[in-house]
Short mmCIF file of C-alpha atoms in Angstrom, two decimals:
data_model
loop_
_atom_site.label_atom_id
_atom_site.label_comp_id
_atom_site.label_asym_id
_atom_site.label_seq_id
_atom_site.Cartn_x
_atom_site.Cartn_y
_atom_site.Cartn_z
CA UNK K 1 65.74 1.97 -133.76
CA UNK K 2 69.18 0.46 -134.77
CA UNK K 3 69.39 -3.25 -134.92
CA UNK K 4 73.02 -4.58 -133.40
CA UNK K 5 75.64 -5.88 -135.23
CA UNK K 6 75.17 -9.30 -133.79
CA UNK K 7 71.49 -9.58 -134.11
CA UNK K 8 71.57 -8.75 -137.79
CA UNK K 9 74.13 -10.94 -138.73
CA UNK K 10 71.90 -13.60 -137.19
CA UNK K 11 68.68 -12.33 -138.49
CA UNK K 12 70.80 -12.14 -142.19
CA UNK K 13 72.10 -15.58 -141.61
CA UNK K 14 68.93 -17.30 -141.02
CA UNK K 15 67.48 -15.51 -143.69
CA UNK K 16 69.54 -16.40 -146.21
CA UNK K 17 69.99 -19.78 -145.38
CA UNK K 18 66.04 -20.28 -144.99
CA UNK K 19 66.05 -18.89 -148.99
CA UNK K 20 69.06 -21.20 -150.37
CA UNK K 21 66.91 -23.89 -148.34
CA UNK K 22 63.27 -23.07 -149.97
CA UNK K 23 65.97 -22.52 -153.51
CA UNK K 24 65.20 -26.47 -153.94
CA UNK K 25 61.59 -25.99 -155.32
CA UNK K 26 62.42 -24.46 -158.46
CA UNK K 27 64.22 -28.56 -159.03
CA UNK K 28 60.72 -28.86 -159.81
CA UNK K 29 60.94 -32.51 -158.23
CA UNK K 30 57.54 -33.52 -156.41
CA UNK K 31 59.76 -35.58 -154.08
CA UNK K 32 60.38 -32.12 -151.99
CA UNK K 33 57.36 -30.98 -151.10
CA UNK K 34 56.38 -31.93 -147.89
CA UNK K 35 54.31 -35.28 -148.28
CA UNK K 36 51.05 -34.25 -146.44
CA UNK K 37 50.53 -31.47 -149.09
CA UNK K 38 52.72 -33.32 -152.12
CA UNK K 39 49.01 -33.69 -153.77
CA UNK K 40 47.65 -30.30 -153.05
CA UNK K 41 50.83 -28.56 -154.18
CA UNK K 42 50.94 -30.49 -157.70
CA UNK K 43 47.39 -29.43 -158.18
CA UNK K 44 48.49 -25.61 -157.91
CA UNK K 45 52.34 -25.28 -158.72
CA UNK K 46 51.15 -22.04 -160.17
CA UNK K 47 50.20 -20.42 -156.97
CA UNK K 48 53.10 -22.54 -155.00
CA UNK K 49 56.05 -21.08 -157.28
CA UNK K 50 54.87 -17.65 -157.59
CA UNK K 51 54.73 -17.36 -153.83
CA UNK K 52 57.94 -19.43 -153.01
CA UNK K 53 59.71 -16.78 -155.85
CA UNK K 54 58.57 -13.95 -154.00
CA UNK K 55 59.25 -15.26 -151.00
CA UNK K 56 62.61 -15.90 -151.61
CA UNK K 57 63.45 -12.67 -152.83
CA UNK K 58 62.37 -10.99 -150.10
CA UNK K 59 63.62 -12.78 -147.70
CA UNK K 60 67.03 -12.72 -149.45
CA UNK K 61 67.55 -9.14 -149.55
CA UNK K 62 65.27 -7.77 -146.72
CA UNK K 63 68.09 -7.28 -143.97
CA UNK K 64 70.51 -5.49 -146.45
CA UNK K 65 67.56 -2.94 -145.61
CA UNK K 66 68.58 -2.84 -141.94
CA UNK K 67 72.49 -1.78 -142.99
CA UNK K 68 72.47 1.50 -141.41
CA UNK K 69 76.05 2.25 -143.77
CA UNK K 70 74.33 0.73 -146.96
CA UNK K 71 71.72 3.84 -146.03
CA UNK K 72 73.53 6.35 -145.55
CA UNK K 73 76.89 5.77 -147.69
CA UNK K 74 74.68 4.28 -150.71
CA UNK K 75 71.17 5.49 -150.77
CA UNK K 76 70.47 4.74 -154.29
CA UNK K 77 71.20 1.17 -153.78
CA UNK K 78 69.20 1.29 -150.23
CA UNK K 79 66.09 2.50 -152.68
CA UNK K 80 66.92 -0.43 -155.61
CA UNK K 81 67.06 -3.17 -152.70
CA UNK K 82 63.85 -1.96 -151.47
CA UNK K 83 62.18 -1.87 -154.69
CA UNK K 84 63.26 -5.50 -155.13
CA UNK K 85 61.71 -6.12 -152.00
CA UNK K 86 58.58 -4.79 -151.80
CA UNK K 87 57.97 -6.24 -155.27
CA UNK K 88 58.98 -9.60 -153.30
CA UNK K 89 56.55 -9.04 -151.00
CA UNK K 90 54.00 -8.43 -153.13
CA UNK K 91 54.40 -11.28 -155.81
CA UNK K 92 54.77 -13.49 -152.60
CA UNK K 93 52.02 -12.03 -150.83
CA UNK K 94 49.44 -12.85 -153.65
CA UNK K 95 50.67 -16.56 -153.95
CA UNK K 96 50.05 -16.61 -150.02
CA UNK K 97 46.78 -15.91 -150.83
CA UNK K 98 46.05 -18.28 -153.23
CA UNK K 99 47.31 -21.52 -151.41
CA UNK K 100 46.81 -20.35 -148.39
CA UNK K 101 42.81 -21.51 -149.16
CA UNK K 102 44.03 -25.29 -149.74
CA UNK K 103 46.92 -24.77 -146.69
CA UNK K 104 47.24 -28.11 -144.80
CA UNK K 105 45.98 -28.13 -141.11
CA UNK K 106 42.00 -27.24 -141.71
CA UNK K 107 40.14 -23.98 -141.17
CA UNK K 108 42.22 -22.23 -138.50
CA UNK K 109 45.65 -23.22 -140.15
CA UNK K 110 44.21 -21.56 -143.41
CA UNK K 111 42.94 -18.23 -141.74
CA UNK K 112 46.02 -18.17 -140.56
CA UNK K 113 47.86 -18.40 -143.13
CA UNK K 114 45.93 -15.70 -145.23
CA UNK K 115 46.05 -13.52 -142.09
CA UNK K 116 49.79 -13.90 -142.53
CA UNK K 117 49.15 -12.58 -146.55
CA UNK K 118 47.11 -9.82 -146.00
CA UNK K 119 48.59 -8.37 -143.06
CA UNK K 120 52.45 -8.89 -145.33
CA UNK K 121 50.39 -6.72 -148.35
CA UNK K 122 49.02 -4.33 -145.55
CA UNK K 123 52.45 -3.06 -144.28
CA UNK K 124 54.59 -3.05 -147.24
CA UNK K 125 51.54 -1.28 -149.24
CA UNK K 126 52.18 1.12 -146.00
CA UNK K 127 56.02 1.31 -145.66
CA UNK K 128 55.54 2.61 -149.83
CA UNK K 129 52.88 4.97 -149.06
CA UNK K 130 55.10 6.79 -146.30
CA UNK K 131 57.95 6.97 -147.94
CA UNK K 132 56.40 8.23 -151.09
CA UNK K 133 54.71 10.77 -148.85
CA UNK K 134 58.01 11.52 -147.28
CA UNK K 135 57.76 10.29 -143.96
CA UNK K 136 61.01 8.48 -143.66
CA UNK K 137 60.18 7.82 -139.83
CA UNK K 138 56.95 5.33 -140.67
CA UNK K 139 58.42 4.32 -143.72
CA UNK K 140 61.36 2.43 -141.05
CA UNK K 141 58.65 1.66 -138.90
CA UNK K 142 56.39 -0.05 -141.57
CA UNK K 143 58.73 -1.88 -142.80
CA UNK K 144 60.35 -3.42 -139.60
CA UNK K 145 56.98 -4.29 -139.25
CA UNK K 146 56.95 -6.24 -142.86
CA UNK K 147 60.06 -7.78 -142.73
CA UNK K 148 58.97 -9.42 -138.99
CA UNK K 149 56.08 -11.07 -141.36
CA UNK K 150 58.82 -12.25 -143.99
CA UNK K 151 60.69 -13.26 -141.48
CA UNK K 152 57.68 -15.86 -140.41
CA UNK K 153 59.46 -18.25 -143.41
CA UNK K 154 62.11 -18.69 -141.19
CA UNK K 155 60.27 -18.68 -137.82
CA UNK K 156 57.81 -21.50 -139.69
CA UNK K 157 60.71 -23.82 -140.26
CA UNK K 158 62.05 -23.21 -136.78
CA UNK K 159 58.91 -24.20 -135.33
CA UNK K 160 58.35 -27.35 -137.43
CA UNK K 161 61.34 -28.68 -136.54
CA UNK K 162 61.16 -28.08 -133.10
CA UNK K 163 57.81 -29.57 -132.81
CA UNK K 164 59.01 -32.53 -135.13
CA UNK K 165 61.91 -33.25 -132.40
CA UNK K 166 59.48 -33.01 -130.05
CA UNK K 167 57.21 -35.90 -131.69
CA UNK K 168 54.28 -33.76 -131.50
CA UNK K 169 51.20 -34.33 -133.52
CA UNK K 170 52.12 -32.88 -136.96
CA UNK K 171 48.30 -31.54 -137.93
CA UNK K 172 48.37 -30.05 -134.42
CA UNK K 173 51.40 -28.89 -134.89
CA UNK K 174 51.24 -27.20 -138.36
CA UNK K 175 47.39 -25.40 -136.72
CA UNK K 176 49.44 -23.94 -133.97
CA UNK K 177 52.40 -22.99 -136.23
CA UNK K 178 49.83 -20.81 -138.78
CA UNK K 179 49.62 -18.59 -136.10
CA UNK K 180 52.61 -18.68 -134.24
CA UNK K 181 54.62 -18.50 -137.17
CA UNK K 182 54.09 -14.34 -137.66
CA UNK K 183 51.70 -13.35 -134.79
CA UNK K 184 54.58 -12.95 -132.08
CA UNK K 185 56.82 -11.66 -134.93
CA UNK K 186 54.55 -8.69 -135.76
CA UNK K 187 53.89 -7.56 -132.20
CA UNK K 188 57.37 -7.62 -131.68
CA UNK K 189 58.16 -5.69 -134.19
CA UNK K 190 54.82 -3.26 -133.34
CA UNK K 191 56.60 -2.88 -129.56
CA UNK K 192 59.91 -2.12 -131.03
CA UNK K 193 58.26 0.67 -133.21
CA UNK K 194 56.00 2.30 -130.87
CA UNK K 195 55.71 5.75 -129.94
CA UNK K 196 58.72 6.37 -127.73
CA UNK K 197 57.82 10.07 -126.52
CA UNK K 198 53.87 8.16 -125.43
CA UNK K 199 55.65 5.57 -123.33
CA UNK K 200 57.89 7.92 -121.62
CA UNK K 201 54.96 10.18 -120.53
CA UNK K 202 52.72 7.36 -119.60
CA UNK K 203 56.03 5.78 -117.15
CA UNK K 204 56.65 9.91 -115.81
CA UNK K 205 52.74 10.60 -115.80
CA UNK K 206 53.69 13.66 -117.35
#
């Protein structure tokens, strides 16, 4: 699967933007963390800045990843990139994990939130696997499937500012968005990857 030309550069734009955005943690001024978890965040900056680091860096250089002439003019770089990411992913996986406990929103928020960590260490731990294996094919498909979860940092900020124009109730709002924030992203991305050659025989009956 190729993305187009338009739908990376929008997928690149937002990403990037969504990074210089989170960029205003490492200030290391309490006055920017969001004031229903201002508290909770300067009890583990730890946990907050490792994740927001990895975080960043993933999300940063995760659509160079997509360039179909950065593969196939520079593949050395193509492998660099994605050993920046994955590294990413996992130093901002584990931070997930640890604040995702103390996550604002209650019980369902928080399993959401460290469904969203585990299933972003699953499928880059996967996309590494096949490609050290040598099966380029699920490597691209595994890590589609990541980057829809990295993408949820941008999808998350989408959502809270739609709900916040929308006056909703922001406890609801920030339960709902746990979930909402990578669920649709990884199906997505599981429908854009699936068997093609199964689908065609299942629509022929062949």
């Amino acid at each position: 699967m190729r993305i187009t030309r338009a739908g990376w550069a929008v997928m690149t734009v937002l990403a990037t933007l969504i990074a210089v955005i989170s960029a205003k943690y490492f200030s290391f001024d309490p006055a920017g963390f969001f004031e229903q978890q201002r508290a909770t965040y300067l009890s583990h900056e730890v946990p907050l800045y490792i994740h927001i680091f990895g975080a960043i860096t993933a999300l940063a250089v995760g659509p160079w990843q997509f360039s179909a002439r950065l593969r196939e003019r520079r593949p050395r770089l193509h492998r660099r990139i994605g050993v920046v990411y994955l590294l990413g992913c996992l130093v901002g996986g584990v931070g997930a994990l640890l604040l995702a406990p103390v996550a604002y929103g209650g019980a369902v928020a928080r399993l959401g939130f460290v469904g969203l960590a585990v299933a972003w260490l699953v499928t880059g731990n996967a996309g590494l696997r096949a490609i050290l294996d040598g099966r380029v094919a699920d490597h691209r498909h595994w890590m589609i499937r990541s980057f829809a979860l990295t993408f949820a940092a941008v999808t998350l900020r989408l959502m809270l500012v739609a709900a916040t124009a929308a006056h909703l109730d922001f406890r609801t709002s920030c339960t709902a968005i746990a979930w909402l924030c990578w669920v649709p992203n990884l199906l997505l991305a599981c429908w854009f990857t699936r068997p093609r050659r199964a689908v065609a025989e299942v629509v022929t009956g062949q």
